[in-house]
Each structure stands twice: as C-alpha cells, then as structure tokens.
PDB file of C-alpha atoms in Angstrom:
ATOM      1  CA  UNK A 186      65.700 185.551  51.157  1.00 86.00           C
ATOM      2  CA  UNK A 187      67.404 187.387  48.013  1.00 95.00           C
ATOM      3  CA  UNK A 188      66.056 190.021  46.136  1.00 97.00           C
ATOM      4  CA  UNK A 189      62.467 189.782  44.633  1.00 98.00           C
ATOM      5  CA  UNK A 190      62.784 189.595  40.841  1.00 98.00           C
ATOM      6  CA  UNK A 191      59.820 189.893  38.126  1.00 98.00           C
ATOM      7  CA  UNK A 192      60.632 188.321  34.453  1.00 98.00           C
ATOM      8  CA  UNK A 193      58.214 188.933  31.932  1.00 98.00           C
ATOM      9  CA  UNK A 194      58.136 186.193  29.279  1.00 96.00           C
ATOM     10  CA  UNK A 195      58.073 187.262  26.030  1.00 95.00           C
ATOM     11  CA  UNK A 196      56.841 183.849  24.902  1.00 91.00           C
ATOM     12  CA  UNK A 197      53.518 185.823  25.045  1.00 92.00           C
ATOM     13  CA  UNK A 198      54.593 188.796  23.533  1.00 94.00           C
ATOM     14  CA  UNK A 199      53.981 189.898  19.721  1.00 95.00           C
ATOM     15  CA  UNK A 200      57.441 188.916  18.352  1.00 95.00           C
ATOM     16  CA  UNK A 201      56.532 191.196  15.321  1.00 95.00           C
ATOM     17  CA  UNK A 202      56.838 194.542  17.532  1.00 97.00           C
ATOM     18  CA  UNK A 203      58.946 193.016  20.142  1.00 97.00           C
ATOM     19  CA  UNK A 204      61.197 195.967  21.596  1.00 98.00           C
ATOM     20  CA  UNK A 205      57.947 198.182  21.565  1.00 97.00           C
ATOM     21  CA  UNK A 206      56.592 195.412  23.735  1.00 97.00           C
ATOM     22  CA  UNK A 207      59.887 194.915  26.169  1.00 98.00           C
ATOM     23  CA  UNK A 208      59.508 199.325  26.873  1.00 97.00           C
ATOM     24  CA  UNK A 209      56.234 198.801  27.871  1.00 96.00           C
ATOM     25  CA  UNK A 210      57.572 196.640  30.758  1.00 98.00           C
ATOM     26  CA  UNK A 211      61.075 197.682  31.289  1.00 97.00           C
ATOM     27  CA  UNK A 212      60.707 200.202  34.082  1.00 96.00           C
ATOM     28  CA  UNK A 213      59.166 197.628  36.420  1.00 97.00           C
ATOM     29  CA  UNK A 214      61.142 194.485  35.383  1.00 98.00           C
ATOM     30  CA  UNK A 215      64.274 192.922  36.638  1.00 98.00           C
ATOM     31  CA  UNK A 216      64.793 190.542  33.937  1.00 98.00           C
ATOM     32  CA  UNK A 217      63.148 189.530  30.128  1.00 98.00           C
ATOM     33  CA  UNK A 218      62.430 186.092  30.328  1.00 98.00           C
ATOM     34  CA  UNK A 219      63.647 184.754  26.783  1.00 97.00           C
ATOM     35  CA  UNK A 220      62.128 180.969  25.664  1.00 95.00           C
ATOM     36  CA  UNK A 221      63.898 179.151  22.848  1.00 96.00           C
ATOM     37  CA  UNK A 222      62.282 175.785  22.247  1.00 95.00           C
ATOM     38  CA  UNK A 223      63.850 173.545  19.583  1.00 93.00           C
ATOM     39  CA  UNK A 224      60.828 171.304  18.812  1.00 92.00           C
ATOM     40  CA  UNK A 225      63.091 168.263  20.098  1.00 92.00           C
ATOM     41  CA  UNK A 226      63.078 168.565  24.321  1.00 94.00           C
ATOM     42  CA  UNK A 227      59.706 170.415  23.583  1.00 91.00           C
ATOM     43  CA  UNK A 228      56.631 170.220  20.718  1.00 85.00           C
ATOM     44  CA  UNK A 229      57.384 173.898  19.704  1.00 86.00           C
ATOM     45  CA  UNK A 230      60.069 175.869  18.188  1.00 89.00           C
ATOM     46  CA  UNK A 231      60.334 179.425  19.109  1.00 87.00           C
ATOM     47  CA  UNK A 232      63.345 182.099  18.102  1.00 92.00           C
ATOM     48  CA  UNK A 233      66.541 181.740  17.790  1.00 95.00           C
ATOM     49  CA  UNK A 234      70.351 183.752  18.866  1.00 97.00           C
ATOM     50  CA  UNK A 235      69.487 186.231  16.029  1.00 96.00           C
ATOM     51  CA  UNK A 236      66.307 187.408  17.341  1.00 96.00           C
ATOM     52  CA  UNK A 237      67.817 187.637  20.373  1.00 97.00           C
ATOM     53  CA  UNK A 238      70.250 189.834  19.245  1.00 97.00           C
ATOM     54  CA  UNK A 239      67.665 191.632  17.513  1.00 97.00           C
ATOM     55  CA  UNK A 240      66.190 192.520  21.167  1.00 97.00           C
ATOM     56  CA  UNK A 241      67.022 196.623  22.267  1.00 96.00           C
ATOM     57  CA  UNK A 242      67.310 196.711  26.228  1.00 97.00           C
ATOM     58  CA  UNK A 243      69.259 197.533  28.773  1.00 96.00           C
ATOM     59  CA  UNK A 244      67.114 194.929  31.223  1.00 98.00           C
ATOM     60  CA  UNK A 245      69.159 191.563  31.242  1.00 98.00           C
ATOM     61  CA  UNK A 246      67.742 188.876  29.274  1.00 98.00           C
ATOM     62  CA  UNK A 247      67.356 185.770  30.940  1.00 98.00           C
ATOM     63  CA  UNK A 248      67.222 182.832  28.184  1.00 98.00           C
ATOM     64  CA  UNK A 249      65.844 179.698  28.897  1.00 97.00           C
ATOM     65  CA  UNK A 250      67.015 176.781  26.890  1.00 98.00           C
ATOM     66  CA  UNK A 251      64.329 174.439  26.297  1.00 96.00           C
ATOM     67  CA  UNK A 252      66.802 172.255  24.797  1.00 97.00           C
ATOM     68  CA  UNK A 253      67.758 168.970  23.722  1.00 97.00           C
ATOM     69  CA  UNK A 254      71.738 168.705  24.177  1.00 98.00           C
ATOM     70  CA  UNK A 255      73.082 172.274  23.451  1.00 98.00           C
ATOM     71  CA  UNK A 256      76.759 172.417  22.087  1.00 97.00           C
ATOM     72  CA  UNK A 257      79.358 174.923  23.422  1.00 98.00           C
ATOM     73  CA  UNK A 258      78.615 176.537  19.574  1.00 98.00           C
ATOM     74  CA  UNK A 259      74.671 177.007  20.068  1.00 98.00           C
ATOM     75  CA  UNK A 260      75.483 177.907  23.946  1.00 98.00           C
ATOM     76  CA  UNK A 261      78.040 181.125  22.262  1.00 98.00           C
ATOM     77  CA  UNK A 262      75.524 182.039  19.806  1.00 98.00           C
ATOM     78  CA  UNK A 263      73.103 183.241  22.822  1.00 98.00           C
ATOM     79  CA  UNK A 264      76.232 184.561  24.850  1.00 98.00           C
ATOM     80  CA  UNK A 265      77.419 186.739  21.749  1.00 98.00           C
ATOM     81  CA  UNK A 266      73.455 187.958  21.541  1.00 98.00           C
ATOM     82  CA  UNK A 267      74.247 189.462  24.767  1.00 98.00           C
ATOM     83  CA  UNK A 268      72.326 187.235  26.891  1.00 98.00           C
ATOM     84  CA  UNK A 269      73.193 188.000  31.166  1.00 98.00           C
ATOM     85  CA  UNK A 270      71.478 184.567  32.049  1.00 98.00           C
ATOM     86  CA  UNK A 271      71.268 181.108  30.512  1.00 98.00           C
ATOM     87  CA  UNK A 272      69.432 178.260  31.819  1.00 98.00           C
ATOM     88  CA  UNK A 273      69.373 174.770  30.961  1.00 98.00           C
ATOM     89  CA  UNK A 274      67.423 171.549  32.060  1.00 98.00           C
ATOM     90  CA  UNK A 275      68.693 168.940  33.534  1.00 98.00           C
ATOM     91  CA  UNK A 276      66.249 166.240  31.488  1.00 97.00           C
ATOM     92  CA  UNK A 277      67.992 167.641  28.546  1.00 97.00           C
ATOM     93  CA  UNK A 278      71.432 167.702  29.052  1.00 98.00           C
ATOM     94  CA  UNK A 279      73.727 163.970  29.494  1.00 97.00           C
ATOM     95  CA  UNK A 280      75.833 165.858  31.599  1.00 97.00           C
ATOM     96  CA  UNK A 281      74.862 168.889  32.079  1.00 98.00           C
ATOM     97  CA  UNK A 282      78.005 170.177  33.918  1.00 98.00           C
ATOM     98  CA  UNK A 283      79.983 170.815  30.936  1.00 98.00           C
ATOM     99  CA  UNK A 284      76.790 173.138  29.821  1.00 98.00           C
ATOM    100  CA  UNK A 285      77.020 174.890  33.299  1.00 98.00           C
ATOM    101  CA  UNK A 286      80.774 174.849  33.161  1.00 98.00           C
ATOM    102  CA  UNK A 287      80.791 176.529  29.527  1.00 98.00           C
ATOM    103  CA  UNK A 288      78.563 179.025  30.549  1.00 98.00           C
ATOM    104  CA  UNK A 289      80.033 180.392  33.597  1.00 98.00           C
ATOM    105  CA  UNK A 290      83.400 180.382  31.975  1.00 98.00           C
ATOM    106  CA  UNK A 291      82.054 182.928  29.750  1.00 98.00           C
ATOM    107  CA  UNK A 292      81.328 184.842  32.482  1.00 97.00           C
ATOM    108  CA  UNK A 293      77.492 184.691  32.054  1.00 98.00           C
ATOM    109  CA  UNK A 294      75.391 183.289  35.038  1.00 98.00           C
ATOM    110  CA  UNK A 295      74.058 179.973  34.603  1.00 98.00           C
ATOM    111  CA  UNK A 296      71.203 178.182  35.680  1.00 98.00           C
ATOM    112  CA  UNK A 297      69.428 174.750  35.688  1.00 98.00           C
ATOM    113  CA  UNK A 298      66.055 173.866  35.546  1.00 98.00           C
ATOM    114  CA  UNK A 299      63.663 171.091  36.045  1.00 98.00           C
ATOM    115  CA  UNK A 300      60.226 169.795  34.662  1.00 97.00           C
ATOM    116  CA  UNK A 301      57.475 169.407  37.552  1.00 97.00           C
ATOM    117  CA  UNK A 302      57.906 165.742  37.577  1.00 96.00           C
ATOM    118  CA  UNK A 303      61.882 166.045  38.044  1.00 97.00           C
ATOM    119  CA  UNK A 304      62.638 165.314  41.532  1.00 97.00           C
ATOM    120  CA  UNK A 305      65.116 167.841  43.270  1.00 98.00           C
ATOM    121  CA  UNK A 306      67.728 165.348  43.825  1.00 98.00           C
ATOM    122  CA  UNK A 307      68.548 165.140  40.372  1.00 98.00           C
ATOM    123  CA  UNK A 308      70.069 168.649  40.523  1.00 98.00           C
ATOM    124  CA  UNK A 309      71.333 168.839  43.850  1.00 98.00           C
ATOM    125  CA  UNK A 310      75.132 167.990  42.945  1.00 97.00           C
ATOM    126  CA  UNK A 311      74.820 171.694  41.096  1.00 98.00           C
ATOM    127  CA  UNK A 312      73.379 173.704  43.704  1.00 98.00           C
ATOM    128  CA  UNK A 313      77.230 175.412  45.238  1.00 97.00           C
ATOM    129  CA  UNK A 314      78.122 175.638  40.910  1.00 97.00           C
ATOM    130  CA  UNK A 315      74.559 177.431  39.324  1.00 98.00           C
ATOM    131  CA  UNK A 316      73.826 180.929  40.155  1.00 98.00           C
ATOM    132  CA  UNK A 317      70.129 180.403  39.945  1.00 98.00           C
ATOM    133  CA  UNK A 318      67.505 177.217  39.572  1.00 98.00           C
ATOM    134  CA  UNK A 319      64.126 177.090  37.799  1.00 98.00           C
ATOM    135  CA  UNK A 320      61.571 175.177  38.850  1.00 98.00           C
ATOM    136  CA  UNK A 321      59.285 174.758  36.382  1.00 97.00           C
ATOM    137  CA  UNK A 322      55.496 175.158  37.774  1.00 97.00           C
ATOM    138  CA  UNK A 323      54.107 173.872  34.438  1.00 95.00           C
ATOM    139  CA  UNK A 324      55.301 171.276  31.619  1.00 92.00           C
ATOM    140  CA  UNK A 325      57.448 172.859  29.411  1.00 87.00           C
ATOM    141  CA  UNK A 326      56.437 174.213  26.374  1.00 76.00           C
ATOM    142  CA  UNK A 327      53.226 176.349  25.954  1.00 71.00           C
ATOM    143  CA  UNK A 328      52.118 179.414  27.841  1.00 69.00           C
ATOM    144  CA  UNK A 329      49.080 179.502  29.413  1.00 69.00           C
ATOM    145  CA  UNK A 330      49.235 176.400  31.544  1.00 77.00           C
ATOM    146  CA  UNK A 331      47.798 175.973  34.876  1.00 90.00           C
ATOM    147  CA  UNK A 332      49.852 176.130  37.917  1.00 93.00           C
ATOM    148  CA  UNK A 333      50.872 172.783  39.686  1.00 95.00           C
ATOM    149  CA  UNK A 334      50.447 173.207  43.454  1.00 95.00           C
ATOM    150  CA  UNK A 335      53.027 170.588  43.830  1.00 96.00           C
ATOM    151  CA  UNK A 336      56.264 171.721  42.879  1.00 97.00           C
ATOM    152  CA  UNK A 337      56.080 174.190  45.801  1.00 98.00           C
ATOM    153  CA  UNK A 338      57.121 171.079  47.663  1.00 98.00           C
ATOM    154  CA  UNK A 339      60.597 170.847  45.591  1.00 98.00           C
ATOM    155  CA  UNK A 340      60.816 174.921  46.332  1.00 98.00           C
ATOM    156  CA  UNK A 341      60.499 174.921  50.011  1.00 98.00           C
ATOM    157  CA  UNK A 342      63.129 172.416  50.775  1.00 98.00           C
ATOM    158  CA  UNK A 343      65.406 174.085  47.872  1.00 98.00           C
ATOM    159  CA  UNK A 344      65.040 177.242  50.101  1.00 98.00           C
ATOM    160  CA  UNK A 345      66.121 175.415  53.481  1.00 98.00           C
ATOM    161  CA  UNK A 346      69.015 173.659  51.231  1.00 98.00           C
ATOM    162  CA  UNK A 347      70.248 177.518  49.763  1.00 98.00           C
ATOM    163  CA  UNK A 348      68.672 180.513  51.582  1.00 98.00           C
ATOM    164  CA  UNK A 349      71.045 182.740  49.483  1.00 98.00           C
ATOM    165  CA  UNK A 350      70.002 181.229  46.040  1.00 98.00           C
ATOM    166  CA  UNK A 351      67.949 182.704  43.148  1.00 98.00           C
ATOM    167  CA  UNK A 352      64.939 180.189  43.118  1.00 98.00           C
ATOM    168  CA  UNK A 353      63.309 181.671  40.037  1.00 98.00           C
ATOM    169  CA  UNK A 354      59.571 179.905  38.998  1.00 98.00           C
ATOM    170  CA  UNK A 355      58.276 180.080  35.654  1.00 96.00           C
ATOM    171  CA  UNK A 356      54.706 178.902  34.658  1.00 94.00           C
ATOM    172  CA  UNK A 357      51.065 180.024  35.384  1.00 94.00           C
ATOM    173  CA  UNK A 358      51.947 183.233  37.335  1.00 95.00           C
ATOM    174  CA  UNK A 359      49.763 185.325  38.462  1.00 96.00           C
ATOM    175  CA  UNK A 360      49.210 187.566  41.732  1.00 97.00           C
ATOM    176  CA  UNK A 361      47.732 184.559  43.618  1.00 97.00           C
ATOM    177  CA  UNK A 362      50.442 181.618  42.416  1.00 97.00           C
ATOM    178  CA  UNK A 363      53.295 184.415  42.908  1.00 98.00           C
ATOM    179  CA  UNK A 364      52.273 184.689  46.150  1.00 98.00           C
ATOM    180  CA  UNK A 365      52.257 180.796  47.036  1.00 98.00           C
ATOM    181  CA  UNK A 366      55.339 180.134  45.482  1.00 98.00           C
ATOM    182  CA  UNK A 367      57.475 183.433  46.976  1.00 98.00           C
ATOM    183  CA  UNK A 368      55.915 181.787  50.612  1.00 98.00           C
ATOM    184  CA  UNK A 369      57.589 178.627  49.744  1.00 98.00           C
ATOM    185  CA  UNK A 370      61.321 180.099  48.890  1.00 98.00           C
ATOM    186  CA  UNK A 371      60.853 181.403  45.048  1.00 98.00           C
ATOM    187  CA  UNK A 372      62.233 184.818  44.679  1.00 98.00           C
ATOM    188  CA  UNK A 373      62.516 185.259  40.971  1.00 98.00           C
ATOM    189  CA  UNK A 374      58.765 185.268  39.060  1.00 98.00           C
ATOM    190  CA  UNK A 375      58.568 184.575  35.294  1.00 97.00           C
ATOM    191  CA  UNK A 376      55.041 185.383  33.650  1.00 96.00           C
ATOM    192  CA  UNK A 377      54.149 185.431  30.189  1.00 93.00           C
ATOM    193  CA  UNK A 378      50.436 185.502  29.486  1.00 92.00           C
ATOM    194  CA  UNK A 379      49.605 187.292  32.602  1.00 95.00           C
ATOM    195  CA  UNK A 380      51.770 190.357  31.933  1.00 96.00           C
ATOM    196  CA  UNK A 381      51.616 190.540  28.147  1.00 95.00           C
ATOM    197  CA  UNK A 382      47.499 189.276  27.793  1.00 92.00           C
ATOM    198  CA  UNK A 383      46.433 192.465  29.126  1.00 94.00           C
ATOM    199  CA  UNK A 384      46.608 195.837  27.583  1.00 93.00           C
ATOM    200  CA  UNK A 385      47.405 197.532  30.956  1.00 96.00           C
ATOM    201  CA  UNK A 386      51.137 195.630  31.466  1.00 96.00           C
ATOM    202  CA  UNK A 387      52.434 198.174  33.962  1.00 96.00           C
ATOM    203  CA  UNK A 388      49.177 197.815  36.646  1.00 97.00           C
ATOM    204  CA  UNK A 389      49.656 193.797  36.124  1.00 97.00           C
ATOM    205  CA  UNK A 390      52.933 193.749  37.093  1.00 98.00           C
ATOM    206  CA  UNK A 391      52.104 196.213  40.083  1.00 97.00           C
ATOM    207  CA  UNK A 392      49.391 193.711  40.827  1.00 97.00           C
ATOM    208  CA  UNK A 393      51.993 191.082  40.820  1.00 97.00           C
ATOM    209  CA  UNK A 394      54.246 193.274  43.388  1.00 97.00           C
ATOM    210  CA  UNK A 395      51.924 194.173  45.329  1.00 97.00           C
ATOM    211  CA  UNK A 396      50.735 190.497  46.266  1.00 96.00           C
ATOM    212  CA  UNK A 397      54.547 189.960  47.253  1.00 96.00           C
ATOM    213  CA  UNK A 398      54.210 192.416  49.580  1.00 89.00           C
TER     214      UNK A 398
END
C-alpha cells in the first residue's frame, strides 16, 4: 500500500483569506486539494488558473478539473500556476488520453477520476499511463455531501488491479469514512468541510490520522 496522503480541499475554505487558511494546515498536509468547476460538467463555477497562481505554498497543489472538455490551453494555464497534480474525469473528456498525454508531457502527474455511478472499467485502459485515480465518494460538485458506501466496491478491486497506485478519495471524509475507504485500498484522503468547518484544523486532521492508524 503507498504512502498515506491527507488533501485538504479548499472548496471549503474562505477564498477571501486563502493562504492564511492553507498555513493553518500546511504542516500536517501532503497535498491542497484545488476544485475548479466550470458550471458545464458541474452546476457550480469555482476559481480559476489565476487564483491558483495567487495560492503561496510550498505543499503541492493537487487540482481537480471538474471539467467539461479541457483544451491543451486551459490544461497550461493550471500547469504555469504551478500546479504538481492535475486530474480529470473520464465523463468529461471524449478521449481523455490526449488530456492525460498533455499533462504528463509537461512533466506534471496526471490523474483521472470518476463519478460514483462510473463503473471502473471505463478507466481501466489508463491505469499503467495515470499516476493517481480519484474515485469520487460523492456526486461532483458541492461539499458537504454524504458518503456513498458503494464506491468502496470500485476501490477494493482498483487496489487488487494496482497495489502500487495512488487511489486518492474525495467526498464526505471524515475519521470514520477515511477509515472505510483506506481498508478498501484508498491511500490519498481529500476533505473539505471536515478540515476547514472547524476552528481547530490541526486536531481534525490529527483526528483524521489517527483513525488511519
């Protein structure tokens, strides 16, 4: 099993104050989960390249394209924003090997997601090319959602397929959820309201590591 990983999401963050809220959970994060949402592939909008560039860390930011067909051009704006991850989903994309393919040839990891309802076999022609996969454990789109039980399904034979891979999960996390997906195969941990809904965001995230444990 690789390396645990916790991503705070600031989806749920104040965008207003947004590196004071990234230092308050730097020291215990591996990477800053980072939602754009274009209103298209999802209801909301959310930021955009420039506020990503706007972002002061030295924890690698992890964007997640909730996307309807990125170009190469929108792809580059997030890669010259200094982004260390980007994901895309394979609903979104026609092909989304030329997305993957653009990515990694910019030397920036890439990754590929899925909605719950997406089976695994949709992706699994990417799974020697991506560095990571998302499985989302919500629909895409708002934070706050409650977990669904079962995409753990689509995890624990994702696991058995790559037991090397970065299976990263995104969508009601907490200290119990974390725990049932990381049993299944997930590794990497994306939570949003969880972490940044409390006023206390570095005993949270302990809570969260300490129910990996």
């Amino acid at each position: 099993m690789p390396k645990i990983k916790i991503a705070p999401s600031i989806l749920s963050a104040d965008f207003s104050k947004i590196n004071e809220e990234i230092k308050e959970v730097e020291k215990l994060s591996d990477l800053i989960h980072v939602d754009i949402m274009d209103g298209i592939f999802v209801p909301p909008t959310t930021v955009d390249a420039n506020f990503v560039k706007s972002i002061k860390t030295k924890v690698p930011l992890d964007v997640h394209l909730m996307v309807h067909e990125p170009s190469d051009s929108y792809i580059r704006g997030f890669i010259d924003a200094g982004a260390y991850s980007i994901t895309i989903h394979e609903e979104a994309c026609k092909n989304p090997l030329n997305q993957i393919n653009f990515i990694k040839k910019n030397k920036v990891k890439a990754a590929i997601s899925i909605k719950p309802k997406t089976p695994l076999e949709n992706i699994k022609k990417y799974l020697d090319i991506v560095d990571m996969v998302l499985i989302m454990t919500v629909e895409p789109g708002w934070s706050g959602q409650k977990f669904i039980d079962s995409t753990m399904q689509k995890i624990q034979e994702l696991r058995k397929l790559k037991p090397k891979l970065d299976i990263e999960v995104d969508g009601g996390i907490n200290p119990y959820t974390a725990r049932v997906a990381y049993d299944a195969g997930a590794n990497v941990f994306v939570a949003g309201s969880y972490i940044f809904g409390k006023k206390d965001r570095s005993k949270v995230i302990k809570e969260l590591l300490s129910s990996l444990k």
